[in-house]
Coordinates of C-alpha atoms in Angstrom, one line a residue:
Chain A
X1 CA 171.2 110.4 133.2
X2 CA 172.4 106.8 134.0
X3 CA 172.6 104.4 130.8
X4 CA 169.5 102.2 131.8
X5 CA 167.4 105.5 132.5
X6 CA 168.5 106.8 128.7
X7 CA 167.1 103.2 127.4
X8 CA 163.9 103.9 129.4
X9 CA 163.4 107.2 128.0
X10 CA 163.8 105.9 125.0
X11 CA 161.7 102.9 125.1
X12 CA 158.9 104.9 126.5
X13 CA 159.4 107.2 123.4
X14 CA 158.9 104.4 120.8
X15 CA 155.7 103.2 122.9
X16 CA 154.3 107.2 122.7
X17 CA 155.3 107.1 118.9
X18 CA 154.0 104.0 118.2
X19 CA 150.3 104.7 119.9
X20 CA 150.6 107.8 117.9
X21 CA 151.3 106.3 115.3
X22 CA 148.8 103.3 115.4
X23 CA 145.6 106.5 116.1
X24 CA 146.7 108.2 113.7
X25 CA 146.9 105.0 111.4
X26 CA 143.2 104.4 112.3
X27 CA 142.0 107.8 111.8
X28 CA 143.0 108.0 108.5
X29 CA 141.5 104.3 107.7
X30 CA 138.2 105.8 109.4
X31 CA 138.2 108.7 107.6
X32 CA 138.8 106.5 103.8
X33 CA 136.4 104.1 105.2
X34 CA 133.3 107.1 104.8
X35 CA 134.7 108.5 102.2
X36 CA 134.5 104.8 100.5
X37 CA 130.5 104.8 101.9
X38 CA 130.0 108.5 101.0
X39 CA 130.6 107.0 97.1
X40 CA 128.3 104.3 97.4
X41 CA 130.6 101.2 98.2
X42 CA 128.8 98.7 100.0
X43 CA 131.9 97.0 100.7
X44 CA 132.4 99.8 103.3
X45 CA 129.4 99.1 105.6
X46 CA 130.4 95.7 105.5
X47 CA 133.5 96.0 106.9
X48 CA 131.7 99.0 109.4
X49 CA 129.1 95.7 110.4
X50 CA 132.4 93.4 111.4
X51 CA 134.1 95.5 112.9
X52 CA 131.8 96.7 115.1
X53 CA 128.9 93.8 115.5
X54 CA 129.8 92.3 118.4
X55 CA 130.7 95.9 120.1
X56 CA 127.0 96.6 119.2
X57 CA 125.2 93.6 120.0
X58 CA 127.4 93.2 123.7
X59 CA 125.7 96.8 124.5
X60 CA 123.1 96.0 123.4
X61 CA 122.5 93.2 124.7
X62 CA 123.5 94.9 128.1
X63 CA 121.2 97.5 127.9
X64 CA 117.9 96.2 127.3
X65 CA 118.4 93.0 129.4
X66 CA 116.9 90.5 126.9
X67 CA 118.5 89.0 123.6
X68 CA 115.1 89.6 121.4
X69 CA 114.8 93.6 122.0
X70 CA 119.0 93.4 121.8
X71 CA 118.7 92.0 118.5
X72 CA 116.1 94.9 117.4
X73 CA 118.3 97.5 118.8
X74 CA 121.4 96.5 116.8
X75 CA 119.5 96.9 113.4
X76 CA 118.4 100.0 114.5
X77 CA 121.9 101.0 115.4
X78 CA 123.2 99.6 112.2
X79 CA 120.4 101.4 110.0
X80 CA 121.3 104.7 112.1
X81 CA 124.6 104.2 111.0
X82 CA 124.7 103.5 107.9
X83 CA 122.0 106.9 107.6
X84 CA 124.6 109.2 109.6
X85 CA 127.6 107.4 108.7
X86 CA 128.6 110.7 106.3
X87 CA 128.2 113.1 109.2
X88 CA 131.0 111.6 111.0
X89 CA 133.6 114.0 111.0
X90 CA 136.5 112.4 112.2
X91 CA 136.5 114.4 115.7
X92 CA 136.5 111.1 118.0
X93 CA 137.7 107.1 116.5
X94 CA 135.1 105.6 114.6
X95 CA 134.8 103.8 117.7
X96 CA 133.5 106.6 119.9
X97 CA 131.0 107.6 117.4
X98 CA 129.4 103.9 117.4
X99 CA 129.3 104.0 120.9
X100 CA 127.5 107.3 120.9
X101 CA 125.0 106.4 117.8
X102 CA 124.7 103.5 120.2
X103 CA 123.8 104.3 123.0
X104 CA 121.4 107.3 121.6
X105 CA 119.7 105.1 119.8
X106 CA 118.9 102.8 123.5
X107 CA 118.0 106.1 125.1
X108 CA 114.9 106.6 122.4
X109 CA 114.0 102.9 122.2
X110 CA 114.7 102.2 125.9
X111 CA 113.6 105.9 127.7
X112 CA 110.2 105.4 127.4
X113 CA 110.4 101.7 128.4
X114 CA 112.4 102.0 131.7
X115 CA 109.7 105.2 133.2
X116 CA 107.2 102.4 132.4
X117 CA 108.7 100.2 134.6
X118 CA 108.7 101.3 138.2
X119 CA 107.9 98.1 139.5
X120 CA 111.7 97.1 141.2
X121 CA 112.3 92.6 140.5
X122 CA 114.6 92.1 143.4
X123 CA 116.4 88.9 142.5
X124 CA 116.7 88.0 146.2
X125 CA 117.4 84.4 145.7
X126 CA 119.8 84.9 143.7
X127 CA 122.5 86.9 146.0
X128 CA 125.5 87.9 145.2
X129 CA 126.9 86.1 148.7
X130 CA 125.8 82.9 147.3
X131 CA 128.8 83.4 144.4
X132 CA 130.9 80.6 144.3
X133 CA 134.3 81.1 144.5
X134 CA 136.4 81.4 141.4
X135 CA 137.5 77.7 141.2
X136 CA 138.0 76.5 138.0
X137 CA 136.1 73.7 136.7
X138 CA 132.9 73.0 134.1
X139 CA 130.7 72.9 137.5
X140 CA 131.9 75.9 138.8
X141 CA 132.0 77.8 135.3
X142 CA 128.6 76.7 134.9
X143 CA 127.3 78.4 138.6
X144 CA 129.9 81.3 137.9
X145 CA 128.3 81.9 134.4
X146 CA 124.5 81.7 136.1
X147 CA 125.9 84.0 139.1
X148 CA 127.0 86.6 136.2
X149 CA 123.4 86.3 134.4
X150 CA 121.8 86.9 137.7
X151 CA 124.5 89.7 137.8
X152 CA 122.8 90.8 134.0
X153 CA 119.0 91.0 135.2
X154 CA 119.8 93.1 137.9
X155 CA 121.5 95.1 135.5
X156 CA 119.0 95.6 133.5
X157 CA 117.1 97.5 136.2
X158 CA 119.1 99.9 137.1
X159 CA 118.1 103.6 136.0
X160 CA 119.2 103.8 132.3
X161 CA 122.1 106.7 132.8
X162 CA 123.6 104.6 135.8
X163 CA 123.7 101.3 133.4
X164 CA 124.8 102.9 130.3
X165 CA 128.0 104.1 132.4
X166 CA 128.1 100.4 134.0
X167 CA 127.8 98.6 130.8
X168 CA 130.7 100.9 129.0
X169 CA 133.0 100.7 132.0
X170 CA 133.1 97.3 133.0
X171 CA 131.3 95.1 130.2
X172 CA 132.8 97.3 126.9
X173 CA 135.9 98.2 129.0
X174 CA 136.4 101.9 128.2
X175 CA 138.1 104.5 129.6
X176 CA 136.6 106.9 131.8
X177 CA 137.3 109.5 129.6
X178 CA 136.1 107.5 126.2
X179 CA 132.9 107.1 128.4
X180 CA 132.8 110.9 128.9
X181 CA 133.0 111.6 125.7
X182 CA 130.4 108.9 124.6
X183 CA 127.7 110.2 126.7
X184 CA 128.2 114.3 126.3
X185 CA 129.5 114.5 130.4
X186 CA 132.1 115.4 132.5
X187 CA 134.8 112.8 134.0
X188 CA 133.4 113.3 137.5
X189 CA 130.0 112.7 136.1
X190 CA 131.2 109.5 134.6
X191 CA 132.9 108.3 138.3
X192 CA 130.1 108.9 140.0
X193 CA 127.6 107.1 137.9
X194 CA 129.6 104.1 137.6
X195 CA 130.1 104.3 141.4
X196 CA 126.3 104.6 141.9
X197 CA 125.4 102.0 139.4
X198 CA 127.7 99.4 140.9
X199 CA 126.5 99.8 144.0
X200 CA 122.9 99.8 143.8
X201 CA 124.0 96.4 141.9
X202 CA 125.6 95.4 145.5
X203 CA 122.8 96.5 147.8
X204 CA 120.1 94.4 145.0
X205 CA 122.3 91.8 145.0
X206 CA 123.2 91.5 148.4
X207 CA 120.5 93.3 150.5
X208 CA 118.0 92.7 148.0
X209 CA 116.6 95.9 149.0
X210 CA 117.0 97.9 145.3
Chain B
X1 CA 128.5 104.8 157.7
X2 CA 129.9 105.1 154.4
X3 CA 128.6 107.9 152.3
X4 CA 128.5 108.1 148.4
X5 CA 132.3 109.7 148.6
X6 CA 133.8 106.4 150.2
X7 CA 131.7 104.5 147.7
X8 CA 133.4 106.3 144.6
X9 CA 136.8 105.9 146.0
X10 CA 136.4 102.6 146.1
X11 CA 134.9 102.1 142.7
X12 CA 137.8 104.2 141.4
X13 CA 140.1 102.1 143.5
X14 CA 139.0 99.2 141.5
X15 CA 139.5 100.8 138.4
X16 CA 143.0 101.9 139.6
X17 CA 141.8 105.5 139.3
X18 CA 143.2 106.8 142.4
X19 CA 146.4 109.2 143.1
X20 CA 148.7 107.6 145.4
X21 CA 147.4 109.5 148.8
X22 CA 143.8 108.3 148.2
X23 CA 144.6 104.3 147.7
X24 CA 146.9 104.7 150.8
X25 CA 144.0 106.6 152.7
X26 CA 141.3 104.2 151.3
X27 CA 143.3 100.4 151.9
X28 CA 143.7 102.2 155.6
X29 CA 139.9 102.1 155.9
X30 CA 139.3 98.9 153.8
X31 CA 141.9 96.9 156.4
X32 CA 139.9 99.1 159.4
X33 CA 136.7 99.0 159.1
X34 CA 134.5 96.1 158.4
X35 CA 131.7 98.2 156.5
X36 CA 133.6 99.6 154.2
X37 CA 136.0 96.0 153.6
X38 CA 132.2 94.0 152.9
X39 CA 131.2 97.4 150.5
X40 CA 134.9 96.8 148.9
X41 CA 134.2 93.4 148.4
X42 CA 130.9 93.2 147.2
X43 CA 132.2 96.1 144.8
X44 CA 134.7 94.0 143.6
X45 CA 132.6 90.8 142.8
X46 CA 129.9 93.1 140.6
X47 CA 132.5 94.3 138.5
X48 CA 133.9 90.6 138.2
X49 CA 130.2 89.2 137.5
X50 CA 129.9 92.0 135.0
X51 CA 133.1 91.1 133.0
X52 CA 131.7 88.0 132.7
X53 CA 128.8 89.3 130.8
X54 CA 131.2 90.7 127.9
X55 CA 131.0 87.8 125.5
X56 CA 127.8 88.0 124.6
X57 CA 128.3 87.6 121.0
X58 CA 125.5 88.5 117.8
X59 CA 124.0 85.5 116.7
X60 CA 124.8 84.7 112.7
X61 CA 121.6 85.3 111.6
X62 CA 121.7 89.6 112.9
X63 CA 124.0 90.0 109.6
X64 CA 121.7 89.3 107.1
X65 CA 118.9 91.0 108.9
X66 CA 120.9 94.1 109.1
X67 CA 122.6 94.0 105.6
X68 CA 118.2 93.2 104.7
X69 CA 117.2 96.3 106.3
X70 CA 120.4 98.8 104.7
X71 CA 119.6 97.1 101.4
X72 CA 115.8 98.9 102.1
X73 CA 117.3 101.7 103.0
X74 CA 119.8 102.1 100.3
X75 CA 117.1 101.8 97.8
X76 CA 114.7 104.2 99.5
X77 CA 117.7 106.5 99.0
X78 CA 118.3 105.8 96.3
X79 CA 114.4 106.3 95.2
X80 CA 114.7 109.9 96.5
X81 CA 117.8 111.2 95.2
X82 CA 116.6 109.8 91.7
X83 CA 113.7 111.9 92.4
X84 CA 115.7 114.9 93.5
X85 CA 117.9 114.3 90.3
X86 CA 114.6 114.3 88.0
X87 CA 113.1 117.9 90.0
X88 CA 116.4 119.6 89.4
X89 CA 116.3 118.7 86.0
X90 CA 112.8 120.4 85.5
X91 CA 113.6 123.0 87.7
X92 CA 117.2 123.9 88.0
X93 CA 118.1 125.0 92.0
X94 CA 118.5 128.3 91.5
X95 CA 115.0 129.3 90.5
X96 CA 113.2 127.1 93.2
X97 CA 112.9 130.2 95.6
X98 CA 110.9 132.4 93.1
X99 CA 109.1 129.3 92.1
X100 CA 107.8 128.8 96.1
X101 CA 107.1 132.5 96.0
X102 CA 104.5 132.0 93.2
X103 CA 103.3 129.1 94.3
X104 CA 102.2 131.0 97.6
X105 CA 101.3 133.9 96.0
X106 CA 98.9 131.8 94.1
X107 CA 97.9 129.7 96.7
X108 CA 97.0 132.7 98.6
X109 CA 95.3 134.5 95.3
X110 CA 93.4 131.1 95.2
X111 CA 92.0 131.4 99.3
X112 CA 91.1 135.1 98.9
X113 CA 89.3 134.8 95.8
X114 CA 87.9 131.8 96.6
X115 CA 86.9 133.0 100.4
X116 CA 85.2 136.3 99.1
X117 CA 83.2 134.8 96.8
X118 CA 81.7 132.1 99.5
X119 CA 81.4 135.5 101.4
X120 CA 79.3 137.1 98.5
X121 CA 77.4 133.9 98.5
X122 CA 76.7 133.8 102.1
X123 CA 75.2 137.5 101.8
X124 CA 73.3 137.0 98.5
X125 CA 69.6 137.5 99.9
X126 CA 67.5 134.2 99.3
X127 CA 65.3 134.9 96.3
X128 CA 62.4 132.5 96.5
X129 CA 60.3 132.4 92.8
X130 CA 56.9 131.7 93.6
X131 CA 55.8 127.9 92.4
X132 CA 54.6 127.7 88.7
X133 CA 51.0 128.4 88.3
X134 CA 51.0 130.2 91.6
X135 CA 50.0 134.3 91.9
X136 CA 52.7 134.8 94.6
X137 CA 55.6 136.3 93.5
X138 CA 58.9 135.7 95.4
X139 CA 59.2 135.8 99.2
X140 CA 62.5 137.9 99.9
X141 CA 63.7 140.5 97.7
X142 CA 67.2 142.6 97.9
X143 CA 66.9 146.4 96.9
X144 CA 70.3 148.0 96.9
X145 CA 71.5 145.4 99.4
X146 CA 68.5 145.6 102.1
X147 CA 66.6 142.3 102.1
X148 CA 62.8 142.8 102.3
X149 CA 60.5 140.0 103.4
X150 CA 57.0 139.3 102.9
X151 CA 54.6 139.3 105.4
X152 CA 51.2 139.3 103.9
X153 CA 50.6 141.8 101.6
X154 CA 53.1 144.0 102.9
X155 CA 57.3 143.6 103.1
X156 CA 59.2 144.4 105.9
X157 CA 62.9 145.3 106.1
X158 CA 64.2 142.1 107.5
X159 CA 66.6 143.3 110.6
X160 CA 63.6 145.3 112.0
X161 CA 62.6 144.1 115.5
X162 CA 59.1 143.0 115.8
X163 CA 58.1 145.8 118.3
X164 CA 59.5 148.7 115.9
X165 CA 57.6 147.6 112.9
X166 CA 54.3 147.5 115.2
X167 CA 54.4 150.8 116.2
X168 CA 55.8 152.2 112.5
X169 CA 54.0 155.6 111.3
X170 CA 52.3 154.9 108.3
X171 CA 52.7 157.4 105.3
X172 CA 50.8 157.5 102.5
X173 CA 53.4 158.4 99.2
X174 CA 51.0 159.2 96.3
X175 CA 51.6 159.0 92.8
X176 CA 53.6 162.2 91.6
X177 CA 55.6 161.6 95.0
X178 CA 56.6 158.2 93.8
X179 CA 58.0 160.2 90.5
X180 CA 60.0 162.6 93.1
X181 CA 61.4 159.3 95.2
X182 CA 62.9 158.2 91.5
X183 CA 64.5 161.6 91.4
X184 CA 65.5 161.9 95.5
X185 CA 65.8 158.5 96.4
X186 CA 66.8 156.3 92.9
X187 CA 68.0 153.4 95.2
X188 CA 64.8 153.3 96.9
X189 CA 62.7 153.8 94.2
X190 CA 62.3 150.0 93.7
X191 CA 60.2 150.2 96.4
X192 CA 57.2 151.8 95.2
X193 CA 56.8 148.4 93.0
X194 CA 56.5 146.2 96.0
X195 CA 52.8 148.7 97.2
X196 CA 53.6 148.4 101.0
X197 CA 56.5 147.9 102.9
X198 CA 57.7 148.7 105.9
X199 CA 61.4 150.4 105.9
X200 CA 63.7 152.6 108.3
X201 CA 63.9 155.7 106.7
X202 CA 66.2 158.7 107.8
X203 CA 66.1 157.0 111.2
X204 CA 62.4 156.2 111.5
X205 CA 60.7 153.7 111.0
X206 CA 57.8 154.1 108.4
X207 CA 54.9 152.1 106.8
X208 CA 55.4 153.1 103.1
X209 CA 51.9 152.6 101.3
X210 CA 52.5 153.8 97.6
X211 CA 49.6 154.7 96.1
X212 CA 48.9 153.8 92.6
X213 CA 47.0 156.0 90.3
X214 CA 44.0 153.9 90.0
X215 CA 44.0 154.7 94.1

């Protein structure tokens, strides 16, 4: 092995070690951060509620399409939590089981609400065509930001196990196997939603045909 | 026409979840065909207008509402584990099995006692005392647990059909036959106070007339 391919190795080495290192770093502050709850310091659902209020709220926020309900839905989540918080075992990140107490906790509020809803809103004035480009400028921002809340509503009516894999894909950015192991599925599960779910997004945005 | 398998790949292409044959065989059709380039595109754009929507941040005022609601909940807790605390101390865990045993075995002691005696009630024959002053003594009476009813001035056993006791033999039970009925029959022999009644006897039904002395 040539000098610069030892270095590599190496380098890549310290990278693996260091992501090791950093899980296993967070694991263990996880782990003291229930143990710190299990004994009845409130300090520890405090620092639970800032770490992970704005992952909360963003789904959400995402999931139930308006900012009211979204507000409801993270106290829920938060009073879940804080009720379960002891069960967590340490299997997946502290992160993970959020996500999951998360989006269990939309599938009971929002279930019932969505097989209610069969009426389809097409949002055909609002197409996705009509996007301006990505030109920078408070104008352009502005119609950008508009485009993406048009982008939000249609969201919202998608079929809840196609948006739940939307929203943790592209608006909580996790991987497909983090999303996997949020909602309970296989990998190829989790492609195909996300493929299904953007593009029924597409065809209502475009076609305006739902 | 693209089918669902196109439209994966190219959602996975986006994501950069592709092996290196696939994004070579799928950027072939993107740059080929213009169906599957405008899908690509349009692809592309949601998942840019989504990204957008990832600031969406919780307004100030969620905290305290939160931290409001655990404080509830911490003190409901709280309530029932002081509650738990106080039961364990009257009744230490190991002896809360038996104690659930007894507790059904009494509640069940309770049901049957109390459902046999509304039972025993339900069966007690209805003894009507005739109103002061009056000269008509009661209108039912029970004699060894068959109910007799007046009709007139005679009684009447009171599950005999109509029709039965209208064609009933008479017989005519004098005096020292009364004194043999207390011998043969002592559970019948009530009978002979009530003069006439009317009675199924060894499988027949009979007009008893008791004949008094004075007779």
């Amino acid at each position: 092995m040539s000098k610069k391919g030892r270095e590599d190795a190496s380098g890549n080495d310290r990278e693996a070690n260091d992501v090791q290192a950093l899980t296993a770093t967070t694991i263990a502050h996880d782990r003291d951060l229930v143990t710190r709850h299990l004994y009845g310091d409130p300090a520890a659902f405090d620092e639970v509620y800032e770490r992970f209020s704005a992952l909360v709220f963003r789904l959400a926020r995402r999931m139930a399409g308006d900012e009211a309900l979204a507000e409801d839905l993270s106290q829920e989540i938060f009073l879940r939590i804080f009720r379960y918080l002891e069960n967590f075992r340490g299997r997946s990140s502290l992160e993970t089981w959020v996500y999951r107490v998360s989006i269990n906790c939309c599938r009971t509020r929002l279930g019932r609400r969505w097989r209610r809803r069969r009426v389809f809103v097409a949002v055909e004035d609002e197409r996705l065509d009509q996007m301006p480009a990505p030109v920078e400028g408070t104008e352009a921002r502005l119609e950008r930001r508009e485009a993406a809340e048009t982008v939000g509503r249609a969201l919202a009516q998608l079929p809840l196990e196609f948006r739940e894999a939307v929203v943790l894909r592209d608006i909580s950015g996790l991987a497909y196997d983090d999303i996997a192991a949020v909602l309970g599925v296989r990998i190829g599960t989790v492609r195909s939603r996300i493929a299904r779910g953007r593009d029924r997004l597409r065809r209502l945005l475009v076609e305006g045909d739902g | 026409m693209t089918n669902e398998a196109t439209v994966e790949l190219l959602s996975r292409l986006l994501d950069g979840d592709v092996s290196a044959v696939e994004r070579e065989r799928i950027e072939e059709r993107i740059e080929t065909d213009a169906e599957t380039r405008e899908i690509y595109e349009g692809l592309r754009r949601v998942r840019s207008s989504l990204g957008q929507l990832a600031d969406a941040a919780p307004p100030a005022y969620l905290g305290a509402m939160v931290h409001r609601r655990v404080a509830l909940e911490a003190e409901k807790v709280g309530l029932r584990s002081r509650l738990e605390r106080r039961l364990h101390w009257l009744l230490p865990p190991m002896l809360l099995p038996a104690f659930a045993v007894v507790l059904a075995l009494a509640a069940m002691f309770y049901l049957l006692a109390n459902g046999l005696a509304r039972y025993e009630r339900a069966h007690e024959p209805l003894i009507l005392s005739a109103p002061p002053g009056s000269a008509r003594g009661p209108e039912v009476v029970e004699i060894d647990s068959r109910v007799f009813v007046r009709e007139g001035s005679r009684w009447l056993e009171s599950d005999l059909t109509p029709a039965a006791v209208a064609t009933a033999r008479q017989r005519r039970v004098r005096p020292d036959e009364i004194a043999e009925w207390a011998r043969s029959r002592p559970r019948l022999a009530a009978l002979a106070e009530l003069g006439v009644v009317v009675v199924e006897l060894d499988g027949e039904i009979v007009e008893l007339v008791f004949e008094t002395g004075s007779d």
